[in-house]
Tab-separated table of C-alpha atoms in Angstrom:
chain	number	residue	atom	x	y	z
C	147	MET	CA	-14.052	0.410	18.059
C	148	THR	CA	-11.360	3.117	18.243
C	149	LEU	CA	-7.893	2.825	16.771
C	150	LYS	CA	-6.413	2.717	20.266
C	151	SER	CA	-8.592	-0.226	21.276
C	152	ILE	CA	-7.688	-2.036	18.046
C	153	LEU	CA	-3.967	-1.703	18.741
C	154	ILE	CA	-4.389	-2.819	22.347
C	155	SER	CA	-6.352	-5.848	21.138
C	156	LEU	CA	-3.590	-6.764	18.710
C	157	CYS	CA	-0.962	-6.603	21.433
C	158	ILE	CA	-3.141	-8.774	23.694
C	159	ILE	CA	-3.540	-11.277	20.852
C	160	CYS	CA	0.226	-11.488	20.337
C	161	LEU	CA	0.951	-11.761	24.057
C	162	ASN	CA	-1.780	-14.327	24.592
C	163	PHE	CA	-0.586	-16.445	21.693
C	164	ASN	CA	3.023	-16.155	22.838
C	165	SER	CA	2.099	-17.678	26.181
C	166	TYR	CA	1.521	-21.100	24.650
C	167	SER	CA	3.380	-20.982	21.335
C	168	GLN	CA	6.546	-22.875	20.570
C	169	LYS	CA	9.364	-21.681	18.406
C	170	LYS	CA	8.911	-22.842	14.831
C	171	GLU	CA	10.888	-22.709	11.647
C	172	SER	CA	10.123	-19.754	9.411
C	173	PRO	CA	7.639	-20.508	6.609
C	174	TYR	CA	9.601	-18.204	4.321
C	175	GLU	CA	12.875	-18.311	2.470
C	176	THR	CA	14.790	-15.291	1.214
C	177	ASP	CA	17.700	-14.871	-1.168
C	178	LEU	CA	20.308	-12.128	-0.872
C	179	VAL	CA	20.610	-11.543	-4.629
C	180	LYS	CA	16.965	-11.886	-5.654
C	181	ASP	CA	15.585	-9.898	-2.741
C	182	GLY	CA	18.344	-7.326	-3.105
C	183	ILE	CA	17.375	-6.789	-6.742
C	184	TRP	CA	13.686	-6.586	-5.764
C	185	ILE	CA	14.278	-3.933	-3.120
C	186	THR	CA	16.720	-1.946	-5.245
C	187	THR	CA	14.329	-1.964	-8.205
C	188	GLY	CA	11.405	-0.977	-6.003
C	189	VAL	CA	13.263	1.915	-4.408
C	190	GLY	CA	14.529	3.045	-7.812
C	191	LEU	CA	11.015	3.093	-9.248
C	192	ASN	CA	9.854	5.085	-6.223
C	193	VAL	CA	12.487	7.706	-6.983
C	194	VAL	CA	11.462	7.806	-10.641
C	195	GLY	CA	7.808	8.165	-9.658
C	196	VAL	CA	8.506	11.011	-7.236
C	197	LEU	CA	10.516	12.875	-9.876
C	198	LEU	CA	7.694	12.438	-12.389
C	199	ILE	CA	5.174	13.707	-9.839
C	200	GLN	CA	7.288	16.802	-9.209
C	201	ASP	CA	7.267	17.548	-12.946
C	202	LYS	CA	3.544	16.986	-13.318
C	203	PRO	CA	1.891	20.104	-14.795
C	204	SER	CA	-0.608	22.170	-12.881
C	205	LEU	CA	-4.190	22.531	-14.037
C	206	SER	CA	-4.710	25.486	-16.359
C	207	GLN	CA	-7.375	28.090	-15.649
C	208	GLN	CA	-9.194	27.008	-18.797
C	209	ASP	CA	-9.259	23.364	-17.703
C	210	LEU	CA	-10.351	24.365	-14.203
C	211	ASN	CA	-13.279	26.332	-15.602
C	212	ALA	CA	-14.230	23.352	-17.774
C	213	LEU	CA	-14.454	20.909	-14.857
C	214	SER	CA	-17.931	19.547	-14.226
C	215	LYS	CA	-19.249	17.121	-11.637
C	216	ASP	CA	-21.418	15.636	-14.370
C	217	ASP	CA	-18.275	14.191	-15.972
C	218	ILE	CA	-17.481	12.142	-12.861
C	219	TRP	CA	-18.569	8.529	-12.509
C	220	GLY	CA	-21.790	8.188	-10.541
C	221	ILE	CA	-20.080	6.074	-7.884
C	222	ASP	CA	-17.670	8.953	-7.212
C	223	ARG	CA	-19.774	12.035	-7.931
C	224	TRP	CA	-21.111	12.404	-4.379
C	225	ALA	CA	-17.583	13.090	-3.086
C	226	ALA	CA	-16.846	15.919	-5.530
C	227	GLY	CA	-16.350	19.160	-3.628
C	228	ASN	CA	-15.456	17.538	-0.308
C	229	TYR	CA	-12.868	19.449	1.677
C	230	SER	CA	-11.751	19.071	5.297
C	231	GLU	CA	-8.338	19.870	6.733
C	232	LYS	CA	-9.356	18.131	9.955
C	233	ALA	CA	-10.073	14.858	8.126
C	234	ASN	CA	-6.834	15.238	6.177
C	235	SER	CA	-4.788	15.559	9.361
C	236	ALA	CA	-6.692	12.721	11.040
C	237	SER	CA	-5.956	10.342	8.141
C	238	TYR	CA	-2.242	10.396	8.962
C	239	ILE	CA	-2.790	8.917	12.436
C	240	PRO	CA	-3.995	5.433	11.424
C	241	MET	CA	-1.642	5.441	8.438
C	242	PHE	CA	1.511	6.033	10.477
C	243	THR	CA	0.240	3.719	13.202
C	244	SER	CA	-0.186	0.915	10.666
C	245	PHE	CA	3.536	1.002	9.926
C	246	ALA	CA	4.158	-0.163	13.481
C	247	LEU	CA	1.865	-3.187	13.221
C	248	PRO	CA	4.571	-5.474	11.803
C	249	LEU	CA	6.580	-4.613	14.919
C	250	ALA	CA	3.720	-5.968	17.028
C	251	LEU	CA	4.468	-9.355	15.483
C	252	LEU	CA	7.827	-9.315	17.231
C	253	ILE	CA	6.097	-9.581	20.607
C	254	ASN	CA	5.737	-13.249	19.773
C	255	GLU	CA	9.078	-15.038	20.322
C	256	ASN	CA	8.662	-17.140	17.191
C	257	GLU	CA	8.329	-14.162	14.838
C	258	ARG	CA	10.963	-12.222	16.792
C	259	SER	CA	13.553	-14.907	16.068
C	260	HIS	CA	13.012	-14.234	12.349
C	261	ALA	CA	12.889	-10.432	12.620
C	262	GLY	CA	15.519	-9.888	9.936
C	263	GLN	CA	13.696	-11.978	7.365
C	264	ILE	CA	10.336	-10.403	8.163
C	265	SER	CA	11.900	-6.943	7.832
C	266	VAL	CA	13.176	-7.761	4.336
C	267	LEU	CA	9.730	-8.902	3.233
C	268	PHE	CA	8.108	-5.814	4.757
C	269	VAL	CA	10.495	-3.481	2.935
C	270	GLU	CA	9.749	-5.316	-0.315
C	271	SER	CA	6.004	-4.977	0.238
C	272	MET	CA	6.204	-1.257	0.970
C	273	ALA	CA	8.659	-0.584	-1.872
C	274	THR	CA	6.414	-2.422	-4.331
C	275	THR	CA	3.338	-0.520	-3.185
C	276	GLY	CA	5.189	2.783	-3.311
C	277	ALA	CA	6.482	2.118	-6.815
C	278	LEU	CA	3.033	1.256	-8.154
C	279	PHE	CA	1.538	4.331	-6.485
C	280	THR	CA	4.113	6.944	-7.485
C	281	ILE	CA	4.345	5.850	-11.126
C	282	THR	CA	0.551	5.698	-11.465
C	283	ALA	CA	-0.036	9.008	-9.692
C	284	ALA	CA	2.503	10.659	-11.967
C	285	LEU	CA	1.069	9.327	-15.217
C	286	VAL	CA	-2.691	9.490	-14.562
C	287	GLU	CA	-4.382	12.868	-14.819
C	288	LYS	CA	-7.248	13.052	-12.327
C	289	SER	CA	-8.199	16.025	-10.174
C	290	ARG	CA	-8.937	15.502	-6.505
C	291	PRO	CA	-12.484	16.008	-5.182
C	292	LEU	CA	-11.514	19.287	-3.497
C	293	VAL	CA	-10.727	20.789	-6.909
C	294	TYR	CA	-14.485	20.843	-7.524
C	295	ASN	CA	-15.024	23.012	-4.428
C	296	THR	CA	-15.416	26.572	-5.678
C	297	SER	CA	-14.911	28.057	-2.200
C	298	ILE	CA	-11.226	27.126	-2.380
C	299	PRO	CA	-8.878	29.624	-4.085
C	300	ASP	CA	-8.184	28.800	-7.731
C	301	GLU	CA	-4.440	28.751	-7.110
C	302	GLU	CA	-4.830	25.843	-4.694
C	303	ARG	CA	-7.266	24.004	-6.924
C	304	MET	CA	-4.912	24.285	-9.922
C	305	ASP	CA	-1.811	23.152	-7.990
C	306	ASN	CA	-0.165	20.089	-9.530
C	307	ASP	CA	-0.385	18.226	-6.214
C	308	GLU	CA	-4.168	18.357	-6.485
C	309	GLN	CA	-4.154	16.655	-9.900
C	310	ARG	CA	-3.167	13.145	-8.736
C	311	SER	CA	-6.273	11.700	-7.198
C	312	PHE	CA	-5.698	8.227	-8.667
C	313	PHE	CA	-4.962	6.216	-6.761
C	314	ALA	CA	-5.032	6.698	-2.972
C	315	GLY	CA	-1.469	6.409	-1.709
C	316	HIS	CA	-2.280	6.735	1.990
C	317	THR	CA	-4.811	3.943	1.761
C	318	ALA	CA	-2.470	1.758	-0.292
C	319	ALA	CA	0.456	2.171	2.118
C	320	THR	CA	-1.770	1.464	5.116
C	321	ALA	CA	-3.247	-1.643	3.505
C	322	ALA	CA	0.204	-2.917	2.570
C	323	ALA	CA	1.339	-2.658	6.191
C	324	THR	CA	-1.766	-4.112	7.826
C	325	PHE	CA	-2.298	-6.969	5.373
C	326	PHE	CA	1.400	-7.796	5.512
C	327	ALA	CA	1.160	-8.089	9.288
C	328	ALA	CA	-1.959	-10.247	9.005
C	329	LYS	CA	-0.395	-12.479	6.363
C	330	VAL	CA	2.777	-13.055	8.386
C	331	PHE	CA	0.758	-13.757	11.539
C	332	ASN	CA	-1.388	-16.184	9.567
C	333	ASP	CA	1.599	-18.044	8.126
C	334	PHE	CA	3.508	-18.289	11.401
C	335	ASN	CA	0.369	-19.253	13.344
C	336	PRO	CA	-1.857	-21.245	10.945
C	337	ASP	CA	-3.844	-22.807	13.789
C	338	SER	CA	-4.463	-19.637	15.775
C	339	PRO	CA	-8.129	-18.902	16.577
C	340	TRP	CA	-7.244	-15.194	16.377
C	341	ARG	CA	-6.652	-15.195	12.628
C	342	PRO	CA	-10.149	-13.908	11.674
C	343	VAL	CA	-9.755	-11.034	14.138
C	344	VAL	CA	-6.333	-10.122	12.774
C	345	TRP	CA	-7.597	-10.140	9.181
C	346	GLY	CA	-10.597	-8.055	10.195
C	347	VAL	CA	-8.378	-5.426	11.812
C	348	ALA	CA	-6.112	-5.485	8.736
C	349	ALA	CA	-9.076	-4.462	6.585
C	350	ALA	CA	-10.615	-2.000	9.056
C	351	ILE	CA	-7.607	0.296	9.429
C	352	PRO	CA	-7.054	1.120	5.707
C	353	ALA	CA	-10.825	1.396	5.280
C	354	THR	CA	-10.766	4.068	7.988
C	355	VAL	CA	-7.961	5.875	6.214
C	356	GLY	CA	-9.900	5.693	2.954
C	357	TYR	CA	-12.996	7.188	4.586
C	358	LEU	CA	-10.970	10.084	5.962
C	359	ARG	CA	-9.287	10.679	2.600
C	360	ILE	CA	-12.714	10.933	0.972
C	361	GLN	CA	-13.960	13.345	3.626
C	362	SER	CA	-10.833	15.464	3.257
C	363	GLY	CA	-11.405	15.849	-0.470
C	364	LYS	CA	-8.159	14.125	-1.395
C	365	HIS	CA	-9.609	11.046	-3.105
C	366	PHE	CA	-12.765	9.574	-4.564
C	367	LEU	CA	-14.224	6.228	-3.521
C	368	THR	CA	-12.768	4.350	-6.508
C	369	ASP	CA	-9.322	5.816	-5.790
C	370	ASN	CA	-9.474	4.276	-2.333
C	371	ILE	CA	-10.835	0.946	-3.522
C	372	VAL	CA	-7.938	0.583	-5.943
C	373	GLY	CA	-5.449	1.812	-3.343
C	374	LEU	CA	-6.672	-0.690	-0.772
C	375	ALA	CA	-6.567	-3.500	-3.347
C	376	VAL	CA	-3.027	-2.645	-4.476
C	377	GLY	CA	-1.723	-2.372	-0.914
C	378	ALA	CA	-3.451	-5.558	0.233
C	379	ALA	CA	-2.132	-7.444	-2.787
C	380	SER	CA	1.439	-6.361	-2.087
C	381	GLY	CA	1.155	-7.127	1.609
C	382	ILE	CA	-0.185	-10.616	0.946
C	383	LEU	CA	1.613	-11.676	-2.226
C	384	ILE	CA	5.163	-10.708	-1.238
C	385	PRO	CA	5.200	-13.108	1.742
C	386	GLU	CA	3.250	-15.706	-0.267
C	387	ILE	CA	5.794	-15.955	-3.079
C	388	HIS	CA	8.536	-16.384	-0.470
C	389	LYS	CA	6.879	-19.376	1.191
C	390	LYS	CA	9.051	-22.484	1.244
C	391	LYS	CA	6.281	-24.826	0.155
C	392	ASN	CA	5.232	-22.629	-2.743
C	393	LYS	CA	7.254	-24.345	-5.466
C	394	ASN	CA	5.032	-23.025	-8.257
C	395	VAL	CA	6.307	-19.482	-7.802
C	396	GLU	CA	9.794	-18.458	-8.871
C	397	ILE	CA	11.515	-15.083	-8.564
C	398	TYR	CA	14.551	-14.512	-10.743
C	399	PRO	CA	16.744	-11.601	-11.897
C	400	THR	CA	16.310	-10.405	-15.481
C	401	MET	CA	19.076	-8.930	-17.597
C	402	GLY	CA	17.341	-8.227	-20.910
C	403	PHE	CA	14.490	-9.012	-23.283
C	404	ASN	CA	13.541	-8.895	-26.955
C	405	LEU	CA	10.999	-6.316	-28.121
C	406	ARG	CA	9.835	-6.531	-31.748
C	407	GLY	CA	13.144	-7.956	-32.839
C	408	GLU	CA	15.198	-5.449	-30.873
C	409	ASN	CA	17.353	-6.515	-27.937
C	410	VAL	CA	16.658	-4.363	-24.902
C	411	ASN	CA	19.134	-4.352	-22.028
C	412	SER	CA	17.540	-4.095	-18.592
C	413	GLN	CA	18.066	-5.193	-15.041
C	414	GLY	CA	15.246	-6.125	-12.726
C	415	ILE	CA	13.232	-9.064	-11.464
C	416	GLY	CA	10.814	-11.506	-12.998
C	417	ILE	CA	8.078	-13.644	-11.469
C	418	SER	CA	6.790	-16.894	-12.927
C	419	TYR	CA	3.937	-19.072	-11.690
C	420	GLN	CA	3.440	-22.663	-12.814
C	421	PHE	CA	-0.124	-23.957	-12.752
């Protein structure tokens, strides 16, 4: 099934469901202060992560010469040396398309009447995913598969941008968008027979991105598995903790904490879950 046919199917699902759906109350509740802190913190961490990535050192010639495929995990070793500009360019198509999937929800009148609330949750999901990705990519030293391709000029292989293979940001962002859309559709339409199809599409699109990122030499398999898991978790959990009936989950602003007897001033958000 092509990406185009998947998107057409999703639109048909939304239109078909809209034909017999009735307007319902939103299953979510948002708070101006708590969600404002969440989004602000997420965006701030994204900025910090990007700055750290920009300052990440390049690979030295000595370290490049010391690289060996034998040092790579067996599950990833087969991808070492992959390189394809065509696959790299192609990976952006499903990724950018996935960002529009939450908009497809608005075809349904019920979701459209809560567009503002859904937008807030989507921004939170993407900001959370972005923060986790940028900070991790900046702090973890891991060369991309293409760095092991000796036909590529050393200057390109040593570039600092090629030293942040973990984890796959494209896959994570795509998964966050698609699983968010599936989660919201599921919560607004709990009795819809289309839910398995929607969840299947939500998994298929980031998996496609992950495959293309491996072929392009940008990421290993494990990078994509983690990226998909992180994105899916953000896309699902952000709406889940905002559900009205979920009284076990609480989001609250934090102003400080105690670390080894020292008072540390901080501003952010906290999450608690009561079993």
